[in-house]
Coordinates of C-alpha atoms and ligand atoms in Angstrom, one line a residue:
M1 CA -50.2 0.7 -24.9
A2 CA -49.3 -0.8 -21.6
Q3 CA -51.7 -3.7 -22.3
D4 CA -49.3 -5.0 -25.0
L5 CA -46.5 -5.2 -22.5
R6 CA -45.8 -8.2 -20.4
N7 CA -45.3 -6.5 -17.0
R8 CA -47.1 -8.0 -14.1
P9 CA -50.4 -6.2 -13.3
C10 CA -48.9 -5.0 -10.0
G11 CA -45.4 -5.1 -8.5
G12 CA -46.1 -8.3 -6.6
R13 CA -47.0 -9.2 -3.1
Y14 CA -44.5 -9.0 -0.2
G15 CA -44.2 -9.6 3.5
D16 CA -42.5 -6.3 4.3
I17 CA -41.0 -3.2 2.7
V18 CA -37.5 -4.8 2.5
Q19 CA -38.8 -7.7 0.5
A20 CA -40.6 -5.2 -1.8
I21 CA -37.3 -3.9 -3.2
G22 CA -36.8 -4.4 -6.9
N23 CA -39.2 -5.5 -9.6
T24 CA -39.1 -1.9 -10.9
P25 CA -41.0 -0.8 -14.1
L26 CA -39.3 -0.5 -17.5
V27 CA -40.8 2.5 -19.3
E28 CA -40.4 3.4 -22.9
L29 CA -39.4 7.0 -23.7
K30 CA -40.9 7.6 -27.1
R31 CA -40.4 11.4 -27.3
L32 CA -36.7 11.2 -26.5
S33 CA -36.0 8.3 -28.9
P34 CA -34.4 10.0 -32.0
K35 CA -35.4 7.3 -34.5
P36 CA -38.5 5.0 -34.8
G37 CA -36.4 1.8 -35.0
V38 CA -34.5 2.6 -31.8
R39 CA -36.4 2.2 -28.6
L40 CA -35.3 3.9 -25.5
W41 CA -36.2 2.3 -22.2
A42 CA -35.9 3.7 -18.6
K43 CA -35.4 1.2 -15.8
M44 CA -37.1 3.0 -13.0
E45 CA -34.9 2.3 -10.0
S46 CA -36.4 5.5 -8.6
R47 CA -39.5 3.3 -7.8
N48 CA -37.7 1.4 -5.0
P49 CA -39.0 1.9 -1.4
T50 CA -36.5 4.8 -0.6
G51 CA -36.5 6.1 -4.1
S52 CA -33.2 4.8 -5.4
V53 CA -31.3 2.0 -7.0
K54 CA -29.3 1.6 -3.8
D55 CA -32.1 -0.2 -2.0
R56 CA -31.1 -3.3 -4.0
V57 CA -27.5 -2.9 -3.0
A58 CA -28.1 -2.1 0.6
R59 CA -30.3 -5.2 1.1
A60 CA -27.6 -7.4 -0.6
L61 CA -24.8 -5.9 1.6
I62 CA -26.7 -6.6 4.8
E63 CA -28.0 -10.0 3.8
D64 CA -24.5 -11.0 2.7
A65 CA -23.1 -9.9 6.1
E66 CA -25.9 -11.8 7.9
E67 CA -25.2 -15.0 5.8
K68 CA -21.5 -14.8 6.7
G69 CA -22.4 -14.3 10.4
A70 CA -20.4 -11.0 10.3
I71 CA -23.1 -8.9 12.0
R72 CA -25.5 -9.4 14.9
P73 CA -28.6 -7.3 15.9
G74 CA -27.6 -4.1 17.8
Q75 CA -24.2 -3.8 16.0
T76 CA -23.2 -0.6 14.3
I77 CA -22.8 -0.6 10.6
L78 CA -20.5 2.1 9.2
E79 CA -20.5 3.2 5.5
P80 CA -19.1 6.1 3.4
T81 CA -21.9 7.3 1.1
S82 CA -22.8 10.4 -0.7
G83 CA -26.4 9.7 0.2
N84 CA -28.4 7.0 -1.5
T85 CA -26.7 4.0 -0.1
G86 CA -26.9 5.6 3.3
I87 CA -30.6 6.2 3.0
S88 CA -31.2 2.7 1.8
L89 CA -29.0 1.2 4.6
A90 CA -30.8 3.4 7.1
M91 CA -34.2 2.1 6.2
I92 CA -33.1 -1.5 6.1
C93 CA -31.1 -1.3 9.3
S94 CA -34.1 0.3 11.1
R95 CA -36.2 -2.7 10.0
K96 CA -33.6 -5.3 10.9
G97 CA -32.4 -3.9 14.2
Y98 CA -28.9 -2.6 13.4
K99 CA -27.5 0.8 14.2
L100 CA -26.1 2.8 11.3
K101 CA -23.4 5.5 11.0
V102 CA -22.8 7.1 7.6
V103 CA -19.9 9.2 6.6
M104 CA -20.8 11.7 3.8
P105 CA -19.5 15.1 2.4
D106 CA -20.9 18.1 4.3
N107 CA -22.1 19.8 1.1
V108 CA -24.8 17.3 0.1
T109 CA -28.4 18.6 0.0
P110 CA -30.3 19.0 3.3
E111 CA -32.9 16.5 2.1
R112 CA -30.3 13.8 2.4
T113 CA -29.6 14.7 6.0
Q114 CA -33.3 14.7 6.8
L115 CA -33.9 11.4 5.1
L116 CA -31.0 9.7 7.0
R117 CA -32.2 11.1 10.4
M118 CA -35.8 10.1 9.6
Y119 CA -34.7 6.5 9.4
G120 CA -32.6 6.9 12.6
A121 CA -29.0 7.0 11.1
E122 CA -26.1 8.9 12.7
I123 CA -24.2 11.2 10.3
V124 CA -20.5 11.9 10.4
Y125 CA -19.5 14.7 7.9
S126 CA -16.4 14.7 5.8
P127 CA -15.0 17.9 4.2
G128 CA -17.3 18.7 1.2
H129 CA -14.4 19.8 -1.1
L130 CA -12.9 16.3 -0.9
G131 CA -16.1 14.8 -2.3
S132 CA -17.0 11.1 -1.9
N133 CA -13.3 10.2 -1.8
G134 CA -13.0 12.2 1.4
A135 CA -15.9 10.3 2.9
V136 CA -14.3 6.9 1.9
E137 CA -11.0 7.9 3.5
L138 CA -12.6 9.0 6.7
A139 CA -14.8 5.9 7.0
L140 CA -11.8 3.6 6.4
K141 CA -9.8 5.4 9.1
M142 CA -12.7 5.1 11.6
A143 CA -13.1 1.4 10.8
S144 CA -9.4 0.8 11.3
E145 CA -9.5 2.5 14.7
D146 CA -12.6 0.7 16.0
S147 CA -13.1 -3.0 15.3
S148 CA -16.7 -3.0 16.6
Y149 CA -17.9 -1.4 13.4
Y150 CA -19.0 -3.5 10.5
M151 CA -18.3 -1.7 7.2
P152 CA -20.0 -3.3 4.2
Y153 CA -17.8 -1.1 1.9
Q154 CA -19.9 -1.1 -1.3
Y155 CA -16.9 0.0 -3.4
G156 CA -15.2 -3.3 -2.8
N157 CA -18.0 -5.7 -1.9
A158 CA -19.1 -8.3 -4.5
A159 CA -22.6 -8.2 -3.0
N160 CA -23.0 -4.7 -4.7
P161 CA -22.7 -5.9 -8.3
G162 CA -24.3 -9.1 -7.2
A163 CA -27.5 -7.2 -6.4
H164 CA -27.7 -6.1 -10.1
Y165 CA -26.4 -9.4 -11.5
N166 CA -29.2 -11.3 -9.7
G167 CA -31.9 -8.6 -9.7
T168 CA -31.7 -5.6 -12.1
A169 CA -30.3 -7.6 -15.1
P170 CA -32.7 -10.5 -15.1
E171 CA -35.7 -8.1 -14.8
I172 CA -34.5 -6.2 -17.9
L173 CA -33.8 -9.4 -19.8
E174 CA -37.2 -10.7 -19.0
E175 CA -39.1 -7.5 -19.9
L176 CA -37.3 -7.3 -23.3
D177 CA -37.1 -11.0 -24.1
G178 CA -33.3 -10.7 -24.2
E179 CA -33.4 -8.1 -27.0
I180 CA -31.0 -5.5 -25.7
A181 CA -28.6 -3.6 -28.0
A182 CA -27.1 -1.3 -25.4
F183 CA -27.2 -0.7 -21.7
V184 CA -26.2 2.7 -20.3
A185 CA -25.6 3.4 -16.6
G186 CA -23.6 5.9 -14.5
L187 CA -20.2 5.2 -13.0
G188 CA -20.4 5.6 -9.3
T189 CA -19.2 2.6 -7.3
G190 CA -19.5 0.7 -10.6
G191 CA -21.9 -1.8 -9.1
T192 CA -24.7 -1.3 -11.6
L193 CA -22.4 -1.4 -14.6
M194 CA -20.5 -4.4 -13.4
G195 CA -23.5 -6.4 -12.2
V196 CA -25.9 -5.7 -15.1
G197 CA -23.0 -5.6 -17.6
R198 CA -21.6 -9.1 -16.6
R199 CA -25.1 -10.7 -16.7
L200 CA -26.0 -9.2 -20.1
R201 CA -22.6 -10.1 -21.5
E202 CA -23.0 -13.7 -20.3
E203 CA -26.5 -13.9 -21.8
L204 CA -26.1 -11.9 -25.0
G205 CA -22.4 -11.9 -25.7
D206 CA -21.0 -9.1 -27.9
A207 CA -24.5 -8.3 -29.2
V208 CA -25.0 -5.9 -26.3
K209 CA -22.9 -2.8 -25.7
I210 CA -22.2 -1.8 -22.1
V211 CA -21.8 2.0 -21.9
A212 CA -20.7 4.0 -18.9
A213 CA -21.6 7.7 -18.3
E214 CA -18.6 9.3 -16.5
P215 CA -18.5 12.9 -15.2
M216 CA -15.7 15.1 -16.5
Q217 CA -13.0 15.5 -13.9
G218 CA -13.7 18.5 -11.7
E219 CA -17.4 18.6 -12.7
P220 CA -19.1 16.6 -10.0
V221 CA -22.4 14.9 -10.7
Q222 CA -24.0 13.6 -7.5
G223 CA -23.7 9.8 -7.3
L224 CA -21.1 9.6 -10.2
R225 CA -17.3 9.6 -10.1
S226 CA -14.5 10.5 -12.5
L227 CA -12.0 7.7 -12.5
D228 CA -9.4 10.5 -13.2
D229 CA -9.9 11.6 -9.6
G230 CA -7.5 8.9 -8.6
F231 CA -9.7 6.2 -7.0
I232 CA -10.9 3.2 -9.0
P233 CA -13.3 1.2 -6.9
P234 CA -12.0 -2.4 -6.5
I235 CA -15.2 -3.9 -7.9
I236 CA -14.7 -2.2 -11.3
D237 CA -13.3 -4.3 -14.2
L238 CA -12.9 -1.7 -17.0
S239 CA -12.6 -4.5 -19.6
L240 CA -16.3 -5.2 -19.3
L241 CA -17.2 -1.7 -20.6
D242 CA -17.5 -1.2 -24.4
R243 CA -17.5 2.6 -24.0
K244 CA -16.9 5.2 -21.3
I245 CA -18.3 8.5 -22.3
F246 CA -17.7 11.8 -20.5
V247 CA -20.7 14.0 -19.6
T248 CA -20.6 17.6 -18.5
N249 CA -22.5 18.8 -15.4
H250 CA -24.4 21.2 -17.6
D251 CA -25.7 18.4 -19.9
A252 CA -26.6 16.4 -16.8
I253 CA -28.8 19.2 -15.5
V254 CA -30.3 20.0 -18.9
W255 CA -31.2 16.3 -19.5
T256 CA -32.7 16.0 -16.0
K257 CA -35.1 18.8 -17.0
K258 CA -35.8 17.2 -20.4
L259 CA -36.7 13.9 -18.8
L260 CA -39.2 15.8 -16.6
E261 CA -40.6 18.0 -19.3
E262 CA -40.8 15.6 -22.3
E263 CA -41.4 12.3 -20.6
G264 CA -42.7 13.2 -17.1
I265 CA -39.8 11.4 -15.4
F266 CA -38.9 13.1 -12.1
A267 CA -35.3 11.9 -11.7
G268 CA -32.0 13.0 -10.0
V269 CA -29.2 14.6 -11.8
S270 CA -27.1 11.5 -12.4
T271 CA -30.0 10.1 -14.4
G272 CA -29.9 13.3 -16.6
A273 CA -26.2 12.5 -17.3
I274 CA -27.0 8.9 -18.2
A275 CA -30.0 9.8 -20.4
S276 CA -27.9 12.3 -22.4
I277 CA -25.5 9.4 -23.2
A278 CA -28.3 7.0 -23.9
V279 CA -29.7 9.4 -26.5
R280 CA -26.3 9.9 -28.0
I281 CA -25.9 6.1 -28.4
A282 CA -29.4 5.9 -29.8
K283 CA -28.5 8.5 -32.5
E284 CA -25.6 6.2 -33.6
M285 CA -27.8 3.1 -34.0
D286 CA -30.4 2.1 -36.6
E287 CA -32.5 -0.2 -34.5
G288 CA -32.6 -2.0 -31.2
N289 CA -33.5 -1.5 -27.5
I290 CA -31.4 0.8 -25.4
V291 CA -31.9 0.5 -21.7
F292 CA -30.7 3.1 -19.2
I293 CA -31.0 3.4 -15.4
V294 CA -33.1 6.0 -13.6
C295 CA -30.9 5.9 -10.5
D296 CA -33.1 7.9 -8.1
D297 CA -36.1 10.3 -8.1
G298 CA -35.7 14.1 -7.7
T299 CA -37.0 14.4 -4.2
K300 CA -33.5 14.9 -2.7
Y301 CA -32.6 17.6 -5.3
L302 CA -35.7 19.8 -4.9
S303 CA -33.9 22.4 -2.8
S304 CA -31.6 23.0 -5.8
G305 CA -34.3 24.8 -7.6
L306 CA -33.4 22.8 -10.7
Y307 CA -36.8 21.6 -11.6
T308 CA -38.5 25.0 -11.5
T309 CA -35.7 27.0 -13.1
P310 CA -36.2 27.7 -16.9
V311 CA -33.7 25.8 -19.1
E312 CA -32.2 29.1 -20.4
E313 CA -31.4 30.1 -16.7
L314 CA -29.9 26.8 -15.6
E315 CA -26.4 28.1 -16.3
N316 CA -26.9 30.4 -13.3
L317 CA -27.5 27.6 -10.8
D318 CA -24.7 27.2 -8.3
T319 CA -24.3 23.4 -8.5
T320 CA -21.4 23.4 -5.9
V321 CA -23.8 23.9 -3.0
W322 CA -26.1 21.0 -3.7
W323 CA -24.4 18.2 -5.6
Ligands
PLP401 C1 -27.8 9.1 -7.6 C2 -26.8 8.0 -8.1 N1 -26.6 7.8 -9.3 C3 -25.7 6.9 -9.8 C4 -25.0 6.1 -8.9 C5 -24.0 5.1 -9.5 O1 -24.3 3.8 -9.3 P1 -23.2 2.7 -9.0 O2 -22.7 3.0 -7.6 O3 -23.9 1.4 -9.1 O4 -22.1 2.9 -10.0 C6 -25.2 6.3 -7.6 C7 -24.4 5.5 -6.6 O5 -24.1 5.9 -5.5 C8 -26.1 7.3 -7.1 O6 -26.3 7.5 -5.8

């Protein structure tokens, strides 16, 4: 009954694609809600221009640097990223006239490489077995050796959570009239959890629970990180989280399929991980709205075969080659 909802009839009117970032739909998932009084809502960040939540962050990082006078047209921006931030930065840099060099693990899906090249970015590969921490280390080294690079460094830049504090959170608050019992997101840089979490806490106090989905150590889920791997991004303030719940790679994959098959939501694997935790929280509650983030769409994961593999055969997928 979309007519009963208050969303704007279209996503708004904008001067260019960068301005069109944000204002994403909030979609109720009735089939995955375990109880009638508990309403599960998906914040569709996959509906951003390059298909991920990182469009908001990349725009905030670049606009912050512009406001500080830290970059000028033609300059090279350098950033470690497992994919989405790089793709978003690539699109925005191509629009605004900056060069972009991204450092990412060499075992990410080929779709990521194609998307980055498509927007004109240069790619520097870090060893895949070192994961995103390896990309961070290499980028920091490159930046320390060449001062002409500008590195926004989303892991330590307040503009990252700021994009969610000023964008994602107010949109959710507005759509649900401030009635939010729990918010669930994945732990990557921590930007989403910190930005949305801080805003919801300020507006709603302890009435809202902020819940992080964290992958088990040694079980990588693309886009998420285990804090036990030894790197806690500087923007993360763990005291803001009410709960941090581990999720297995298998659950992430199974729930990515469930989102598609039961609700028609075509999402990436970290969203499956987050949805599994959101449903777990829903089972523990008697009533209220639970909001979780759909971080990206499934386009970049198509080559994994995940979406066309029957659930009972998912165990046989080699997730190490495409996460
Ligand atoms: C696919 C995907 N999911 C989840 C996240 C985590 O979001 P955040 O960095 O805001 O913690 C990221 C971040 O890179 C991502 O790319």
